[in-house]
XYZ file of C-alpha atoms in Angstrom:
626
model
C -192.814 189.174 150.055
C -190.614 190.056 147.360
C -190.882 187.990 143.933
C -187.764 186.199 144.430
C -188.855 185.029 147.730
C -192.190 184.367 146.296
C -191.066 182.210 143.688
C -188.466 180.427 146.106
C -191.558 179.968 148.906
C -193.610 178.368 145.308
C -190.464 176.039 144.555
C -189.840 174.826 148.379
C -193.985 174.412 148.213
C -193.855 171.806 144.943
C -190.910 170.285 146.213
C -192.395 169.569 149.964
C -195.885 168.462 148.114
C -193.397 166.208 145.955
C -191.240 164.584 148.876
C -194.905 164.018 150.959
C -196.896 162.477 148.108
C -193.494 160.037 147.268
C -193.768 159.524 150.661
C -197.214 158.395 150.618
C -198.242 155.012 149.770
C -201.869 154.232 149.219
C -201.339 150.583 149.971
C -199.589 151.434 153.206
C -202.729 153.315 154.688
C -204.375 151.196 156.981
C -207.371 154.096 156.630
C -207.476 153.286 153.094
C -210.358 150.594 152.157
C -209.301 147.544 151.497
C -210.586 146.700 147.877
C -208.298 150.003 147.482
C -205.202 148.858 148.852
C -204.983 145.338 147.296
C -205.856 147.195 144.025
C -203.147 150.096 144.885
C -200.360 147.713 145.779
C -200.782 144.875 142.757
C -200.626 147.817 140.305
C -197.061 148.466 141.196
C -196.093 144.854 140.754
C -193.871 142.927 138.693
C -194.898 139.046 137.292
C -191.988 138.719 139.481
C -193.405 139.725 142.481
C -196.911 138.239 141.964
C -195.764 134.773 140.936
C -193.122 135.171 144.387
C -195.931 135.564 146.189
C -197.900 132.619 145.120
C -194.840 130.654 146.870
C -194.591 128.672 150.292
C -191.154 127.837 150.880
C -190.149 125.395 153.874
C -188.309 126.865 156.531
C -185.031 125.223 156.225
C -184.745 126.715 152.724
C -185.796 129.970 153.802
C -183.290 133.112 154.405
C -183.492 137.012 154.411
C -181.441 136.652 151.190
C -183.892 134.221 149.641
C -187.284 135.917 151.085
C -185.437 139.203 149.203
C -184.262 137.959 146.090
C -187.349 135.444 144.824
C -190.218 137.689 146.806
C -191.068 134.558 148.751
C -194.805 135.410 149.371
C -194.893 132.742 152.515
C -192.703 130.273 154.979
C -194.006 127.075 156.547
C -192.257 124.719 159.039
C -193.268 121.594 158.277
C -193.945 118.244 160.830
C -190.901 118.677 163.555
C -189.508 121.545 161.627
C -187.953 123.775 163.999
C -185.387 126.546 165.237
C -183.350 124.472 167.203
C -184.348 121.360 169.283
C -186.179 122.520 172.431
C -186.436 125.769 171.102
C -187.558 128.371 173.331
C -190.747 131.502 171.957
C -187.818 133.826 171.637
C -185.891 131.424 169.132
C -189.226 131.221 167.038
C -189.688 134.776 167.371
C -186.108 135.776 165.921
C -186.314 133.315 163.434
C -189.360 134.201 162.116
C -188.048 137.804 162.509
C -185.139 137.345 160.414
C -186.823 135.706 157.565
C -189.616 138.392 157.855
C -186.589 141.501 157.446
C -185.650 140.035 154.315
C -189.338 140.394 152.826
C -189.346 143.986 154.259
C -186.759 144.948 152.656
C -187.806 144.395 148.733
C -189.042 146.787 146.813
C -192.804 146.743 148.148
C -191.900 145.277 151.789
C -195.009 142.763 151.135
C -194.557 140.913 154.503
C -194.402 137.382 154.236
C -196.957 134.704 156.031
C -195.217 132.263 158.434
C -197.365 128.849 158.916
C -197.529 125.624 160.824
C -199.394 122.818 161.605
C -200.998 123.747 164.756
C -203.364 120.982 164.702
C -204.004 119.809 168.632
C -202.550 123.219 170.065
C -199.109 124.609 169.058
C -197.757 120.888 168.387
C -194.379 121.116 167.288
C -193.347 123.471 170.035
C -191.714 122.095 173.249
C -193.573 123.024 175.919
C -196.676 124.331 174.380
C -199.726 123.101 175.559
C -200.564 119.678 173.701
C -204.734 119.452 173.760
C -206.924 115.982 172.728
C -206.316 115.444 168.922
C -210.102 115.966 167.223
C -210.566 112.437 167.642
C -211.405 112.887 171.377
C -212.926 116.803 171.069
C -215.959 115.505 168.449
C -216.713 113.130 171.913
C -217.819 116.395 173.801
C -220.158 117.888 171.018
C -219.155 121.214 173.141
C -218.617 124.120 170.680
C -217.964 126.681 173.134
C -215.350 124.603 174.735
C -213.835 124.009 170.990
C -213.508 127.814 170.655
C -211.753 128.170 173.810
C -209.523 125.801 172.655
C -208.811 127.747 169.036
C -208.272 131.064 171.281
C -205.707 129.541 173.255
C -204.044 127.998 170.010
C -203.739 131.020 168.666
C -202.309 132.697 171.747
C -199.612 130.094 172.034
C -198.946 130.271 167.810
C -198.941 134.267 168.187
C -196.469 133.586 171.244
C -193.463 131.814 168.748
C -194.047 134.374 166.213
C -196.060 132.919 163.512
C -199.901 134.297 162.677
C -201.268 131.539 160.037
C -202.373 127.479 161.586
C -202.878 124.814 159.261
C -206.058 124.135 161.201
C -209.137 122.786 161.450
C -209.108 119.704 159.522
C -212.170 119.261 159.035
C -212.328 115.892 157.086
C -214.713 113.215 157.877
C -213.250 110.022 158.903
C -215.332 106.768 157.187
C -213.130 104.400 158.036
C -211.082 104.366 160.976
C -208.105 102.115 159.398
C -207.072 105.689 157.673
C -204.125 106.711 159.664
C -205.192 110.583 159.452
C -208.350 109.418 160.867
C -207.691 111.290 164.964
C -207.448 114.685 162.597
C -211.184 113.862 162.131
C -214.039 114.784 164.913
C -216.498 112.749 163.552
C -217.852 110.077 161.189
C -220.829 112.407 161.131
C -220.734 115.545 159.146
C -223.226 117.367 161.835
C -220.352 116.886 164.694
C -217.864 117.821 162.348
C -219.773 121.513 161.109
C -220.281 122.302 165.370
C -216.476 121.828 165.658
C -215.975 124.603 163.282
C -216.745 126.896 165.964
C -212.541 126.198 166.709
C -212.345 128.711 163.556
C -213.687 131.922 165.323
C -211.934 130.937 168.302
C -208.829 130.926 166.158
C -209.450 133.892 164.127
C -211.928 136.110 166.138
C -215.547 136.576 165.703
C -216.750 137.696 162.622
C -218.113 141.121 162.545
C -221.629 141.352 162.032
C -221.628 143.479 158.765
C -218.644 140.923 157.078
C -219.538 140.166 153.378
C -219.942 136.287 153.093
C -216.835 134.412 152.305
C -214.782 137.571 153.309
C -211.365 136.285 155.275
C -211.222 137.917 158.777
C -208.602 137.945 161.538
C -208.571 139.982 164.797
C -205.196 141.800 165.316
C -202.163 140.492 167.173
C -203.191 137.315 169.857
C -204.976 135.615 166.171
C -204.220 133.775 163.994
C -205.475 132.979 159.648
C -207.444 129.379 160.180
C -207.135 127.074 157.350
C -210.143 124.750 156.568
C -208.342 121.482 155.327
C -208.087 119.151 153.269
C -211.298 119.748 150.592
C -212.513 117.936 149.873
C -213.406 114.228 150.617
C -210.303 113.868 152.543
C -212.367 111.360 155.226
C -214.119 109.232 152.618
C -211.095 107.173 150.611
C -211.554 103.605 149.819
C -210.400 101.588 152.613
C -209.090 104.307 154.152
C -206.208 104.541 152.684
C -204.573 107.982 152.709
C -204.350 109.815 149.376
C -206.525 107.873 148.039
C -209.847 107.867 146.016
C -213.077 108.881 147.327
C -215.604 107.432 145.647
C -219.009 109.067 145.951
C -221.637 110.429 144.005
C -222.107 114.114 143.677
C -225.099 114.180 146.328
C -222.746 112.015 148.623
C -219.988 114.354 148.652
C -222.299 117.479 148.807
C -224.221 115.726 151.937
C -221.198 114.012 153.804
C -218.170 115.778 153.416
C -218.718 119.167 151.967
C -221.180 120.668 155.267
C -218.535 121.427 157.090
C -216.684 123.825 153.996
C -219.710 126.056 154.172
C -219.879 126.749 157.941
C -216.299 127.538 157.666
C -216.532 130.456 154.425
C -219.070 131.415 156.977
C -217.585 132.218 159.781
C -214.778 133.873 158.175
C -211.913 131.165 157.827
C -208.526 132.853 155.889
C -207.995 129.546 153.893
C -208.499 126.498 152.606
C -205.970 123.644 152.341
C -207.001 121.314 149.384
C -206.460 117.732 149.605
C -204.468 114.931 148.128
C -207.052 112.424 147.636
C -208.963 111.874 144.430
C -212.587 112.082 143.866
C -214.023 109.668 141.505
C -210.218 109.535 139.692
C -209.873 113.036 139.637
C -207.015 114.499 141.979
C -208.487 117.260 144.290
C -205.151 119.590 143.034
C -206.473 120.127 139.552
C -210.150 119.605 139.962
C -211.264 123.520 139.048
C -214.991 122.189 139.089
C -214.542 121.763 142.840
C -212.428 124.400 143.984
C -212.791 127.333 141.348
C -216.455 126.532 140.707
C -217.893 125.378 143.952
C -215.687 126.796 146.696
C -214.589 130.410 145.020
C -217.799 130.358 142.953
C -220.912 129.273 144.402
C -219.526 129.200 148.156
C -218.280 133.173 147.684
C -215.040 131.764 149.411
C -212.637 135.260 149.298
C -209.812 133.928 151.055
C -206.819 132.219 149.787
C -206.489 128.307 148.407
C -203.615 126.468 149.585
C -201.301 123.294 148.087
C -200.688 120.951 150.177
C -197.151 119.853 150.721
C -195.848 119.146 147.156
C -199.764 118.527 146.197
C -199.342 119.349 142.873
C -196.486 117.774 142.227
C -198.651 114.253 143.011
C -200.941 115.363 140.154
C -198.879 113.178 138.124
C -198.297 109.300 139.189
C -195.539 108.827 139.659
C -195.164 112.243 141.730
C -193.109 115.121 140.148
C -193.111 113.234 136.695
C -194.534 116.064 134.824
C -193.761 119.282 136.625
C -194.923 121.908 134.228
C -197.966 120.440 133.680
C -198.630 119.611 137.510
C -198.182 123.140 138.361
C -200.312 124.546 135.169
C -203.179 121.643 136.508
C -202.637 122.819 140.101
C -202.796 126.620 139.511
C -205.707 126.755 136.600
C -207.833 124.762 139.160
C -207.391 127.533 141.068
C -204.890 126.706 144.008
C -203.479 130.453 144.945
C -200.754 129.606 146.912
C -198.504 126.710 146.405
C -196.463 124.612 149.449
C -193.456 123.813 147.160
C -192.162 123.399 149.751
C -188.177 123.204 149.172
C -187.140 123.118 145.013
C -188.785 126.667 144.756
C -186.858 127.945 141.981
C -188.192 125.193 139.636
C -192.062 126.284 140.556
C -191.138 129.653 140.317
C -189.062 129.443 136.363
C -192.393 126.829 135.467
C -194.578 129.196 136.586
C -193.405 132.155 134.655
C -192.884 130.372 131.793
C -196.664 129.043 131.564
C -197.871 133.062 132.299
C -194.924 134.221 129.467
C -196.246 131.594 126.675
C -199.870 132.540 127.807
C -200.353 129.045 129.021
C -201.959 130.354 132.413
C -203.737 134.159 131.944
C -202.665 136.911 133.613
C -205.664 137.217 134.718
C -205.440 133.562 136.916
C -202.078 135.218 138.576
C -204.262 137.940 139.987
C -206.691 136.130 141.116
C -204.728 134.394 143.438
C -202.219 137.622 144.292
C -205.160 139.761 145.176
C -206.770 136.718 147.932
C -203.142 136.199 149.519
C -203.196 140.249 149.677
C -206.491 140.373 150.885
C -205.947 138.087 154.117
C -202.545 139.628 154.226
C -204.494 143.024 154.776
C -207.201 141.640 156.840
C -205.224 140.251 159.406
C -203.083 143.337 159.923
C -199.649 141.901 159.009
C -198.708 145.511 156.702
C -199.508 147.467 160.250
C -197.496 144.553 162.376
C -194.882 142.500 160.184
C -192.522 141.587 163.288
C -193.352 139.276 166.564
C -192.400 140.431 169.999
C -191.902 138.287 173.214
C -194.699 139.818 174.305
C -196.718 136.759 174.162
C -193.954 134.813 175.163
C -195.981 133.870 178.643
C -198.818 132.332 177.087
C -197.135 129.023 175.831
C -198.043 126.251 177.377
C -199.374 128.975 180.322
C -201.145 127.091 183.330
C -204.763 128.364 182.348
C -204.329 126.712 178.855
C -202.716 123.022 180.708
C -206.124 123.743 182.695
C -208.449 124.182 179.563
C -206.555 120.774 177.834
C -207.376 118.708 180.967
C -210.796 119.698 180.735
C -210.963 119.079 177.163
C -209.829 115.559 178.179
C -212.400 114.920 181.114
C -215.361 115.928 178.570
C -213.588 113.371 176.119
C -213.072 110.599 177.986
C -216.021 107.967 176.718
C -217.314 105.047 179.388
C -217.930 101.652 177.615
C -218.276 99.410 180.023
C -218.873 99.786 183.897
C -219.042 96.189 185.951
C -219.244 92.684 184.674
C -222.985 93.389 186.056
C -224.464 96.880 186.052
C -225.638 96.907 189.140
C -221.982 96.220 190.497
C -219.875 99.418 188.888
C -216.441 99.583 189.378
C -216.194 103.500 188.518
C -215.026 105.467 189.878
C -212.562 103.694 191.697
C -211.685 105.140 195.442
C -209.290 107.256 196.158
C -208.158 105.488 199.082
C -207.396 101.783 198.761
C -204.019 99.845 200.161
C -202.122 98.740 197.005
C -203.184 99.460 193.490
C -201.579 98.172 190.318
C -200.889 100.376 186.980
C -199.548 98.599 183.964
C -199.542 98.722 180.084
C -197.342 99.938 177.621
C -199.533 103.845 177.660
C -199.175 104.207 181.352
C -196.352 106.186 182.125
C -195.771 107.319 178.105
C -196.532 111.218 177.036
C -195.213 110.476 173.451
C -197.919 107.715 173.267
C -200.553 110.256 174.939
C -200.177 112.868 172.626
C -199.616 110.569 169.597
C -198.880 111.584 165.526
C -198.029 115.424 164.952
C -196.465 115.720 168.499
C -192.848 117.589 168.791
C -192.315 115.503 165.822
C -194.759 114.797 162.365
C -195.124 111.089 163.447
C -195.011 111.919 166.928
C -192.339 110.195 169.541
C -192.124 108.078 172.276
C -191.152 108.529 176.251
C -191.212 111.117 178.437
C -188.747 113.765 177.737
C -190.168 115.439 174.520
C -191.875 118.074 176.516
C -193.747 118.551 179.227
C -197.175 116.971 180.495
C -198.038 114.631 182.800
C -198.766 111.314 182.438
C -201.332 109.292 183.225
C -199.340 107.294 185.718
C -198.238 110.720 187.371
C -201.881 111.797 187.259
C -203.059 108.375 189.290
C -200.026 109.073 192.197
C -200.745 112.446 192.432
C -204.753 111.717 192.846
C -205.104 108.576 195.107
C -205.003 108.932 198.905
C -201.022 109.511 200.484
C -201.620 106.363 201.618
C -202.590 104.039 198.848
C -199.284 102.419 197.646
C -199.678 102.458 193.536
C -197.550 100.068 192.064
C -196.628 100.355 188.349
C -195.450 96.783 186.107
C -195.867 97.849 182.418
C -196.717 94.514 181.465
C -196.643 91.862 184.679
C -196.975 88.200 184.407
C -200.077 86.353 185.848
C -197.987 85.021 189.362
C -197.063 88.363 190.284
C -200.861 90.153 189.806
C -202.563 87.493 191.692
C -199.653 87.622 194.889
C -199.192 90.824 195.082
C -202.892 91.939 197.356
C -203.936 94.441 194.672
C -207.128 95.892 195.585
C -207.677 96.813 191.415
C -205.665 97.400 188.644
C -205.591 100.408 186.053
C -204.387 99.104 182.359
C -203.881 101.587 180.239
C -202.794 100.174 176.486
C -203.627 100.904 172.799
C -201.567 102.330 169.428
C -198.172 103.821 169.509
C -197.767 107.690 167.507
C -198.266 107.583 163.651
C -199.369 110.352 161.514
C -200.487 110.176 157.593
C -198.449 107.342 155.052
C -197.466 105.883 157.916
C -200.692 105.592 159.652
C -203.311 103.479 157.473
C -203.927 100.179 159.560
C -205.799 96.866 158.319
C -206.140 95.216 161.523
C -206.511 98.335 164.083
C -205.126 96.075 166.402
C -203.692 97.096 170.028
C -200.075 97.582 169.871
C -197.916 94.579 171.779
C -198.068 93.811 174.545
C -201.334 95.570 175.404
C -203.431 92.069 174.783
C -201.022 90.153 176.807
C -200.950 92.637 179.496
C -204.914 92.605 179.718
C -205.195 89.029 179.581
C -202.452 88.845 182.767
C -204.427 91.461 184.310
C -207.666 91.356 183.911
C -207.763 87.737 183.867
C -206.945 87.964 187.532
C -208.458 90.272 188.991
C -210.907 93.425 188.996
C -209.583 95.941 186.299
C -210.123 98.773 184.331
C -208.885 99.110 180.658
C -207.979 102.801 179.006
C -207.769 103.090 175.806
C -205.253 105.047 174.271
C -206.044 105.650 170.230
C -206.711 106.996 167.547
C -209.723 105.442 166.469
C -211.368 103.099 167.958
C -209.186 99.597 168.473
C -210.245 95.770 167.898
C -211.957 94.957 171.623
C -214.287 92.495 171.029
C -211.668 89.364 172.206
C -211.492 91.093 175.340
C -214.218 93.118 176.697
C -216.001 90.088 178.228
C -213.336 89.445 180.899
C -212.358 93.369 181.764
C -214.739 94.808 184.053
C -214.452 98.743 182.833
C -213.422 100.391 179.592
C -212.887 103.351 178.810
C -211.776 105.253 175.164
C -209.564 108.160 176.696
C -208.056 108.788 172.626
C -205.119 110.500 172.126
C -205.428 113.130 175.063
C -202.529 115.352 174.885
C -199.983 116.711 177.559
C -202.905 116.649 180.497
C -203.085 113.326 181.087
C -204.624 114.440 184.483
C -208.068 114.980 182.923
C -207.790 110.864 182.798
C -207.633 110.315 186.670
C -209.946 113.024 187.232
C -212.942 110.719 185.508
C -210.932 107.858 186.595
C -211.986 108.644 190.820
C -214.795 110.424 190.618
C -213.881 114.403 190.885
C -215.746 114.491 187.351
C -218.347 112.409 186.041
C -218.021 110.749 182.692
C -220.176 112.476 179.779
C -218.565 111.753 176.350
C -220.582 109.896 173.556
C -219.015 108.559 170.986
C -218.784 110.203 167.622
C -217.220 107.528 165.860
C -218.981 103.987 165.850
C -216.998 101.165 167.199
C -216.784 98.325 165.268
C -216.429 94.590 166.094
C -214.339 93.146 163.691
C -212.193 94.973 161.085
C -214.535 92.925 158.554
C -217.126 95.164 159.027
C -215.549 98.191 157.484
C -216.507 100.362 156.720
C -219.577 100.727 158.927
C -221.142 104.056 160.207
C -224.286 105.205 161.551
C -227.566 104.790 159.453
C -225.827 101.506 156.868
C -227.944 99.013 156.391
C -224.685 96.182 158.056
C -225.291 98.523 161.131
C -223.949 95.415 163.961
C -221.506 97.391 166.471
C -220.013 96.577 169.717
C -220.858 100.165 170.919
C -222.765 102.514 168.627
C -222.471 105.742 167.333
C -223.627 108.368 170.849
C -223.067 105.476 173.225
C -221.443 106.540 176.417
C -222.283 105.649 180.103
C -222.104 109.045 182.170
C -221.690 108.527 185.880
C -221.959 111.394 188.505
C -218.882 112.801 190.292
C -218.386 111.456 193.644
C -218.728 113.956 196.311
C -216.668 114.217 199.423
């Protein structure tokens, strides 16, 4: 080779060894280790970029232009946010598509995180598969069957596009007149830590070398958990929401903090911190708590999460002080923050508080590297964009199979027969005329209650599909047993009308938090009317429909069965498959029910311990064969 070409051959060489190592991005190497990524990748950022990624933006403010220009690190859709009504998975999937482009094409192409409150399956999406809310799912103290439940979640989340759930909440209810109380498995805090087992079914089992606290997420059908709300969420005075839990240090360690350490444990993304206070001090700036106990002595590596506008509610009134809610919020140690829609203002506070060394540098990275790391772990570099290649999986028959038997398990027995020897469940299949009534009967917005299609929930039939309890009793008794349904029938027409028995299914319309909280956990009207008519005249059965448990007492001396069914979701089939026999009833109660709303609070092991059905109570009956 002559020298000319040689030296030509040496330029082309530096050049091609230029262009491939510009090329090359460490961060972008899925073979690189992930301490070396995170590290690789946060060295090339701006302030800009970090604080853009410590952002949650709601999705109606959202755009690719937005995502692009402020380096939105994350997108939510809150309660009943949504595409389009009745959007279909490929109108999730494009949406979340578009917004996702516009992170992809910054500077770094971080992807953004899409999330949504998939709390009792993928509940704002029509026709996703709506299971018990948690209310109903402590009731079957089945783990496995919890996990089953978190794997199909995440299928059907996975299927619309989005990879992060605002779920488990893991909060433990005290007192049922909170309104959020139905996002809680169990007064007791042993229920509550099995339930985490929703968490791998969610995320994916933990591998058995993972370094405690270490965020993990399996590929493409999971989904980033988030453990919510820490903590003391379940514990406020009188149950009302937001408010103050007041416990000592040993209380909140014992009660409502068990649950947080099975769920670092097993690997969940994030943590969701909550609005309420303890002892005075809000949860959003209490560093002790969530810098000292949860990042520190818990080894939690994943992100923290606001909740929506948490920090702003710092301050009372809310949003009074903005700058010093978000320096509160963010040098307590939240890493993410759910704005959710007046971003620029966090985003110009924010800098300004790192620029006049308010909050340290070092505080910013803190929370960029965690939002990297579950970024990493849960493969969104590799796969930023959805397919419909899920599409199939929402609200798929096998999951509408695994919700009704979520239900059966759930269903609790409180009464059988005015005398026990004389049951009335289960009822035959085949009897001549049978009469259905109550307000909850022939209602799916009822069944599936708060954080349904909607954040409150919503009434009637056509929000999306299910069946209803009333469908679920036609399509299970004999062809020929004529089943009559009155939703609330005066006395004349129930005692002349040859009913063999009556089904009466009442209890509390939707309601999610704020609107919730209830002092007198009554029955909605005309569910005590309707059981007086009814069961006054003849041999009945009362279902429940709640929340938490209702006020019974007036009336459980002249109804011959009851039975707490909850809130169960799309399937109300699961109800009439207790209901005559095909199943036997199992559930025990995980909540004590009360007598009179007097007695609150009252759980299991006080020293005022008087209920009308205890804490584990349940009569189980066998299913009825042939």
């Amino acid at each position: 080779m002559g020298a000319d070409k040689m030296r030509a051959f040496l330029a082309f060489l530096c050049l091609w060894v230029a262009v491939t190592e510009a090329g090359y991005v460490k961060y972008k190497d899925p073979k690189q280790p992930l301490n070396a990524r995170i590290k690789d990748l946060m060295n090339r950022m701006t302030l800009e970029e970090k604080i853009g990624q410590m952002t949650q933006i709601e999705r109606k403010v959202a755009s690719p232009d937005v995502m692009k220009q402020f380096f939105i690190g994350s997108v939510l859709s809150g309660g009943g946010s949504v595409p389009a009504p009745k959007a279909s998975a490929a109108d999730w999937v494009n949406m979340v598509n578009d917004i996702q482009k516009g992170s992809l094409s910054t500077r770094l192409g971080i992807p953004m995180i899409y999330g949504i409150d998939a709390v009792h399956g993928h509940n704002n999406v029509y026709k996703a598969t709506i299971f018990p809310h948690n209310v109903g799912l402590g009731v079957t103290r089945d783990p496995e069957l919890l996990k089953r439940i978190g794997a199909a979640t995440a299928l059907e989340v996975r299927a619309t596009g989005i990879p992060y759930a605002f779920a488990p909440c893991i909060a433990v209810c005290r007192d049922p007149r909170w309104g959020r109380c139905y996002e809680s498995y169990s007064e007791d805090h042993k229920i509550v830590q099995s339930m985490t087992e929703i968490i791998p079914g969610l995320q994916g089992d933990l591998p058995a070398n993972s370094n405690k606290g270490v965020p993990f997420v399996a590929g493409k059908t999971k989904v980033a958990a988030c453990a919510k709300h820490f903590v003391g969420d379940g514990g406020t005075v009188r149950g009302i929401d937001e408010n103050n839990t007041i416990i000592d240090y040993k209380g909140l360690l014992n009660i409502h903090m068990p649950a947080y350490f099975d769920s670092v444990k097993k690997g969940v993304a994030t943590v969701m911190v909550s609005y309420s206070s303890w002892n005075g001090n809000k949860m959003h700036s209490n560093r002790d708590l969530v810098t000292g106990f949860l990042k520190g002595k818990l080894k939690f590596r994943g992100f923290v999460i606001s909740d929506w506008q948490g920090i702003d509610r710092i301050t009372n009134p809310p949003h009074m002080n903005y700058s010093y809610s978000v320096q509160a919020g963010v040098l307590a140690g939240i890493d993410m923050i759910m704005v959710p829609e007046n971003f620029q203002e966090f985003i110009n506070s924010l800098t300004l508080l790192v620029k006049n060394k308010v909050i340290p540098m070092s505080r910013i990275d803190d929370a960029v590297r965690r939002i990297l790391r579950v970024k990493f772990v849960m493969g969104l570099f590799e796969n930023p964009l959805s397919d419909l290649s899920l599409a199939n999986q929402l609200g798929s028959q096998e999951h509408r199979e695994l919700a009704r038997e979520a239900v059966r398990k759930s269903l609790v027995l409180l009464k059988n027969g005015k005398v026990a020897k004389y049951p009335l469940l289960p009822l035959p299949k085949k009897a001549p005329k049978i009469l259905v009534a109550g307000t909850h009967a022939d209602n799916l917005g009822y069944q599936c209650g708060g954080w349904t299609i909607e954040w409150q929930g919503v009434q009637g039939n056509d929000l999306t599909a299910g069946t209803t309890i009333l469908a679920a009793i036609k399509k299970t008794v004999d062809p020929s047993t004529q089943v009559v349904y009155s939703e609330n029938p005066d006395e004349n027409f129930v005692k002349n009308s040859g009913f063999s028995h009556a089904i009466v299914v009442v209890g509390e319309v939707p309601y999610a938090e704020m609107f919730g909280d209830s002092t007198n956990l009554s029955i909605a009207d005309p569910g005590p009317s309707t059981i007086k008519n009814v069961c006054g005249a003849m041999k009945c059965v009362v279902v429940v429909v709640s929340g938490r448990p209702v006020v019974l007492e007036p009336y459980v001396a002249q109804i011959d069965a009851v039975v707490a069914a909850w809130l169960p979701g799309s399937e109300g089939q699961g109800v009439a498959d207790v209901l005559f026999g095909d199943y036997g009833f199992s559930g025990k109660l995980a909540r004590t029910w009360f007598k009179s709303v007097d007695q609150l609070p009252m759980n299991v092991g006080d020293a005022h311990y008087d209920p009308l059905y205890p804490f584990g109570f349940g009569i189980t009956t066998q299913p009825r064969h042939g």
